[in-house]
Coordinates of C-alpha atoms in Angstrom, one line a residue:
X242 CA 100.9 111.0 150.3
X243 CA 97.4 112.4 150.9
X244 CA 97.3 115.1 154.2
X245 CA 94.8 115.0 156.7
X246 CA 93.5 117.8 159.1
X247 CA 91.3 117.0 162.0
X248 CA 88.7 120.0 162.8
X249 CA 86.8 119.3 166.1
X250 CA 83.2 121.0 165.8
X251 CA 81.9 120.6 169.9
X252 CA 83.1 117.5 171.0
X253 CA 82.6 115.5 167.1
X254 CA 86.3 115.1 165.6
X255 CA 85.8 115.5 161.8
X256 CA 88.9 113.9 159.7
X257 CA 89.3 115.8 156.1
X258 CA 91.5 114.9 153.3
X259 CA 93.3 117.7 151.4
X260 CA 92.6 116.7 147.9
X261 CA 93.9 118.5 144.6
X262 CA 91.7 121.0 143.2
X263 CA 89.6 119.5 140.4
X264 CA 91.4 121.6 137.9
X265 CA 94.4 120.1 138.7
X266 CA 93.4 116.5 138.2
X267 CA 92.1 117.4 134.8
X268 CA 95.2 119.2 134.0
X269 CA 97.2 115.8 135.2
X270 CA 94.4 113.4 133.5
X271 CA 93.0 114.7 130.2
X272 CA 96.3 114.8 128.3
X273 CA 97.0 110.8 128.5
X274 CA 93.6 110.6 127.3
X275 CA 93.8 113.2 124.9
X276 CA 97.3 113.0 123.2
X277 CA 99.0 110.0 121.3
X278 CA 102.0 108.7 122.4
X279 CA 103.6 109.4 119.3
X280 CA 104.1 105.6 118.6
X281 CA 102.9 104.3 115.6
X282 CA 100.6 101.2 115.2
X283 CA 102.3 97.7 115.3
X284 CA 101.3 96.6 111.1
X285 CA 102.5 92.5 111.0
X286 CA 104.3 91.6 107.5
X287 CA 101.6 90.5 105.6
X288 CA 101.5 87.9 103.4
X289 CA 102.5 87.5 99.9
X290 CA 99.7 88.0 97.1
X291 CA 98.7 84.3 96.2
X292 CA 96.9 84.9 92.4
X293 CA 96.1 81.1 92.4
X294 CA 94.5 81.2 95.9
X295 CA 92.7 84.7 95.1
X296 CA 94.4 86.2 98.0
X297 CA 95.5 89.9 97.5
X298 CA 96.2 91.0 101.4
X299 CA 95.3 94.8 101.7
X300 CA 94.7 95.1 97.7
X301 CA 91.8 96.3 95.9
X302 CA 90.6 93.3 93.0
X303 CA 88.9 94.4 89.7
X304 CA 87.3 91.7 87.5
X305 CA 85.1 92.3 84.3
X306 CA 81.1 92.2 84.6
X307 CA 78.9 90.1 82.2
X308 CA 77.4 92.0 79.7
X309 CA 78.2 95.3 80.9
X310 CA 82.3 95.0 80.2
X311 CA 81.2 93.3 77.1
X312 CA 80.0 96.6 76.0
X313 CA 82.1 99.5 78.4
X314 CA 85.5 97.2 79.1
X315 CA 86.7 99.1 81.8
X316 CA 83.7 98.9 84.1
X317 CA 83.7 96.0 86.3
X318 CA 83.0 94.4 89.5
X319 CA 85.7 95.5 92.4
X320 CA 86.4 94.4 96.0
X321 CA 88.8 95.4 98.8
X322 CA 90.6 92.8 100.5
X323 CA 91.5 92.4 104.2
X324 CA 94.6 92.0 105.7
X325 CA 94.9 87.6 105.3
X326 CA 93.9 88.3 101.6
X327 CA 90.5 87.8 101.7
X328 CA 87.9 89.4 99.5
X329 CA 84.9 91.3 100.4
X330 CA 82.4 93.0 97.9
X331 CA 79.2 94.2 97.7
X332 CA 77.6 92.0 95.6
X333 CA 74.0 92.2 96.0
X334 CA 71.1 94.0 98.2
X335 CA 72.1 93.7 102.0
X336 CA 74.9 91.2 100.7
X337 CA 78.5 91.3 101.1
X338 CA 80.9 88.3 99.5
X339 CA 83.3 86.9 102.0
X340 CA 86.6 85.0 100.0
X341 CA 83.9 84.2 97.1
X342 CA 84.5 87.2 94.3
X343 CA 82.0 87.7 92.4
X344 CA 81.7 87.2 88.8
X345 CA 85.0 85.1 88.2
X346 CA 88.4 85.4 89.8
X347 CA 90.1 89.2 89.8
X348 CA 91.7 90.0 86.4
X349 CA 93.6 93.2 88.4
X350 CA 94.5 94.5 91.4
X351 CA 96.0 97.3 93.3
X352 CA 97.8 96.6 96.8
X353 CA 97.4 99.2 98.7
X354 CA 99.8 100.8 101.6
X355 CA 98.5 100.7 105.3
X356 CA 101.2 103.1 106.6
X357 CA 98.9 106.0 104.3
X358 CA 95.9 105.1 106.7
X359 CA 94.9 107.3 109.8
X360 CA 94.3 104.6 112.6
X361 CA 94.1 106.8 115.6
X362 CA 94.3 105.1 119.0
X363 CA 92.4 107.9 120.4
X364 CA 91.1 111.6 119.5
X365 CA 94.2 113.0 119.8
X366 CA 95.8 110.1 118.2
X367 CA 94.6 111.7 114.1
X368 CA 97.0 111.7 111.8
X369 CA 94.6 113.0 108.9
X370 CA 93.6 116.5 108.8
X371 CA 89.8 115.6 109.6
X372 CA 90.1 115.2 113.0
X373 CA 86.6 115.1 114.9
X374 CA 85.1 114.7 111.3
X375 CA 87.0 111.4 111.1
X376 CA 85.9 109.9 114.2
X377 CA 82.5 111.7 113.7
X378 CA 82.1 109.8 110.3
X379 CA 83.5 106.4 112.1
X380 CA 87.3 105.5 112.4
X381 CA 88.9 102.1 112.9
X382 CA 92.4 101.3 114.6
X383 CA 92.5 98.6 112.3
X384 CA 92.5 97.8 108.3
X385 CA 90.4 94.9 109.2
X386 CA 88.2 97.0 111.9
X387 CA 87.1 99.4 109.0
X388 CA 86.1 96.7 106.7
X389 CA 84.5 95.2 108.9
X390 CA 82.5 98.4 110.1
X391 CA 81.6 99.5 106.5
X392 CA 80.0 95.5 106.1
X393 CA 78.1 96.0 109.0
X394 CA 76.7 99.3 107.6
X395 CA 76.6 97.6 103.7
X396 CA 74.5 94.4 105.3
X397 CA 71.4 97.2 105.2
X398 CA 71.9 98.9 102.0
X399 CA 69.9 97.7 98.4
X400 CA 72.2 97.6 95.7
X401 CA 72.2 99.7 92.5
X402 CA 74.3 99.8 89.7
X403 CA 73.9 103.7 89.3
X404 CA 74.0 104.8 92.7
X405 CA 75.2 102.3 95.1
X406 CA 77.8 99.9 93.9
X407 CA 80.6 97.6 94.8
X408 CA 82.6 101.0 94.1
X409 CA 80.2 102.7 96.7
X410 CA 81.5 100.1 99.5
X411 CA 85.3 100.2 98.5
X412 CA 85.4 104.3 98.9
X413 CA 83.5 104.1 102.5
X414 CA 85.8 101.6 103.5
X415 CA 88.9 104.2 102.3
X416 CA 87.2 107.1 104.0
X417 CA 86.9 105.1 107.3
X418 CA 90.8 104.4 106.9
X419 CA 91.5 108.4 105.5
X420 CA 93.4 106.5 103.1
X421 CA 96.1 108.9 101.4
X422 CA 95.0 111.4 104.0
X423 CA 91.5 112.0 102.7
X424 CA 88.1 111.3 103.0
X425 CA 86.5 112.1 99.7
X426 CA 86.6 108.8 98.3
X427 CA 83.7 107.8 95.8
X428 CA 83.2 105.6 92.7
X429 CA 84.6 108.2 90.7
X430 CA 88.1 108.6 92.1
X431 CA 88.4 104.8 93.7
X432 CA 87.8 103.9 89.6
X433 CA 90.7 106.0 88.2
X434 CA 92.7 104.9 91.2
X435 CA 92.5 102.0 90.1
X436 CA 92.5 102.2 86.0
X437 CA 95.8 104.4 86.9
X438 CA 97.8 101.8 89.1
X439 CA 96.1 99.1 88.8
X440 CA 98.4 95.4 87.5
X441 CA 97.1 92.8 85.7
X442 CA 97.4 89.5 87.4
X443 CA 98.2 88.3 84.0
X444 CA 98.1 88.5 80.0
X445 CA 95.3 85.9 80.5
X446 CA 93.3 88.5 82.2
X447 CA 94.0 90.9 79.5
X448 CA 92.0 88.5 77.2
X449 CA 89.4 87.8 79.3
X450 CA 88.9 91.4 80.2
X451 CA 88.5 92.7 76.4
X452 CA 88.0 90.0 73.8
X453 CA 84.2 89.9 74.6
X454 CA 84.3 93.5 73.6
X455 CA 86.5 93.1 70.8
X456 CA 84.1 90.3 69.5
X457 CA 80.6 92.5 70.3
X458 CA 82.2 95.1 68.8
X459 CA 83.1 93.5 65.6
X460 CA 79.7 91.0 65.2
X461 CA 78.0 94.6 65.5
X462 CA 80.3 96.7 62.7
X463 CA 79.9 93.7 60.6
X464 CA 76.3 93.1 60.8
X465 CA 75.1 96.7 61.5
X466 CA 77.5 98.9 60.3
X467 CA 79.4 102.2 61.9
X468 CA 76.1 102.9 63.4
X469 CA 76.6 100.6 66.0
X470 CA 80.3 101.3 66.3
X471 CA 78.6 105.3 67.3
X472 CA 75.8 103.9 69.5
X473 CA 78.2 101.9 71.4
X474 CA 80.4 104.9 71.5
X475 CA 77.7 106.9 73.0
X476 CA 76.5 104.3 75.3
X477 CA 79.9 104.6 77.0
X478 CA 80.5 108.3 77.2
X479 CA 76.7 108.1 78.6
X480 CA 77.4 106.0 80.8
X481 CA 81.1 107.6 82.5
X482 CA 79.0 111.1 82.1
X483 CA 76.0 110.0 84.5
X484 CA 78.6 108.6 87.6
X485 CA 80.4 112.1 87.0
X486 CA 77.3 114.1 87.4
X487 CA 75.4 111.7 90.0
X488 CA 78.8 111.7 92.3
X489 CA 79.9 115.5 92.5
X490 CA 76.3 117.1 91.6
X491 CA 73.6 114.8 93.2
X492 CA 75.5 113.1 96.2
X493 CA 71.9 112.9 97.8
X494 CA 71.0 109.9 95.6
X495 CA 74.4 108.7 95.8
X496 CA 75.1 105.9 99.1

């Protein structure tokens, strides 16, 4: 119960209340807004993956580009899925696919575990060692909530195979999530991710992935010679060299 004191100046009666001292209300405040409970975040069951319905909920899909995996098998197109299954990728300038993959169904995929994710409530409520950085840089409180954030930001970027990719949209998406407690996601990393646990949906995907390879490769030995067998060689190391250098030695050009 709040005191009051009655001081009479002349004949005027003025009523005061005795309040708490503003540092105590701070001391009794700030910490509820500061601090997480401790709880962690309600994550409903999700769904099972559904390969005929191209629903991978939570997973990352691979599927092989025209023309490019014909020559370099193991680059491809990629999208992260949201929490019902459905598919999002960056699939053009100011574009993002929505349940429509681009470039055929996924051939792979790699599901990927929420409970790794920093989903603070509140500033106090960081898992991750980032912190401010984290918020700074824009965390969600939801899977959904950071894909949905990084589309937003994707809706305004032009697309480029060598500097700002479906890969480019998959690692901001992990870095808004601090997904295995980090934020140093890039095409680099979120490829060998990938490559390293990665499933095929099946041995039908296998085919599709690297027979049009096998063939190239095989018209061009056969018509060309081991010349091409070295120029296709060289194409390839080119080609993994420049997103090596371009992502840890010119991150200016890379979005």
């Amino acid at each position: 119960m709040a005191s009051y004191k009655v001081i009479s100046r002349g004949r005027v009666p003025i009523m005061m209340m005795d309040l708490k001292r503003s540092y105590d209300v701070e001391k009794m405040v700030l910490p509820s807004l500061m601090e997480d409970d401790g709880d962690d975040h309600d994550l409903w069951p999700l769904n099972e993956i559904d390969t005929r319905k191209s629903k991978f909920p939570c997973c990352i899909v691979w599927t092989p580009l025209p023309v490019v995996s014909w020559l370099t098998p193991f680059i491809g197109h990629i999208g992260l899925c949201r929490e019902d299954g459905v598919i999002l990728d960056f699939a053009g300038s100011n574009f993002i696919n929505v349940d429509d993959f681009a470039f055929g169904p996924p051939a792979r995929y790699l599901q990927l575990d929420r409970t790794k994710c920093c989903l603070p409530r509140n500033l106090g409520g960081h898992t991750c060692k980032y912190g401010f950085r984290h918020t700074e840089y824009g965390s969600s409180v939801t899977w959904d909530d950071a894909l949905s954030m990084t589309t937003r930001s994707f809706e305004h970027k032009t697309y480029n195979l060598f500097t700002c990719n479906c890969h480019s949209y998959v690692a901001h998406c992990l870095n808004r999530l601090c997904y295995g407690g980090s934020m140093e996601w890039n095409m680099v990393n979120v490829f060998i991710l990938l490559m390293l646990k990665g499933k095929w949906i099946s041995p039908s995907s296998v085919v599709r992935s690297f027979l049009p390879c096998a063939l190239v490769t095989s018209l061009g030995v056969a018509f060309v010679g081991w010349p091409f067998l070295i120029g296709l060689s060289s194409f390839s190391i080119l080609l993994f060299a420049w997103f090596i250098i371009a992502t840890y030695c010119f991150k200016n050009i890379i979005c």
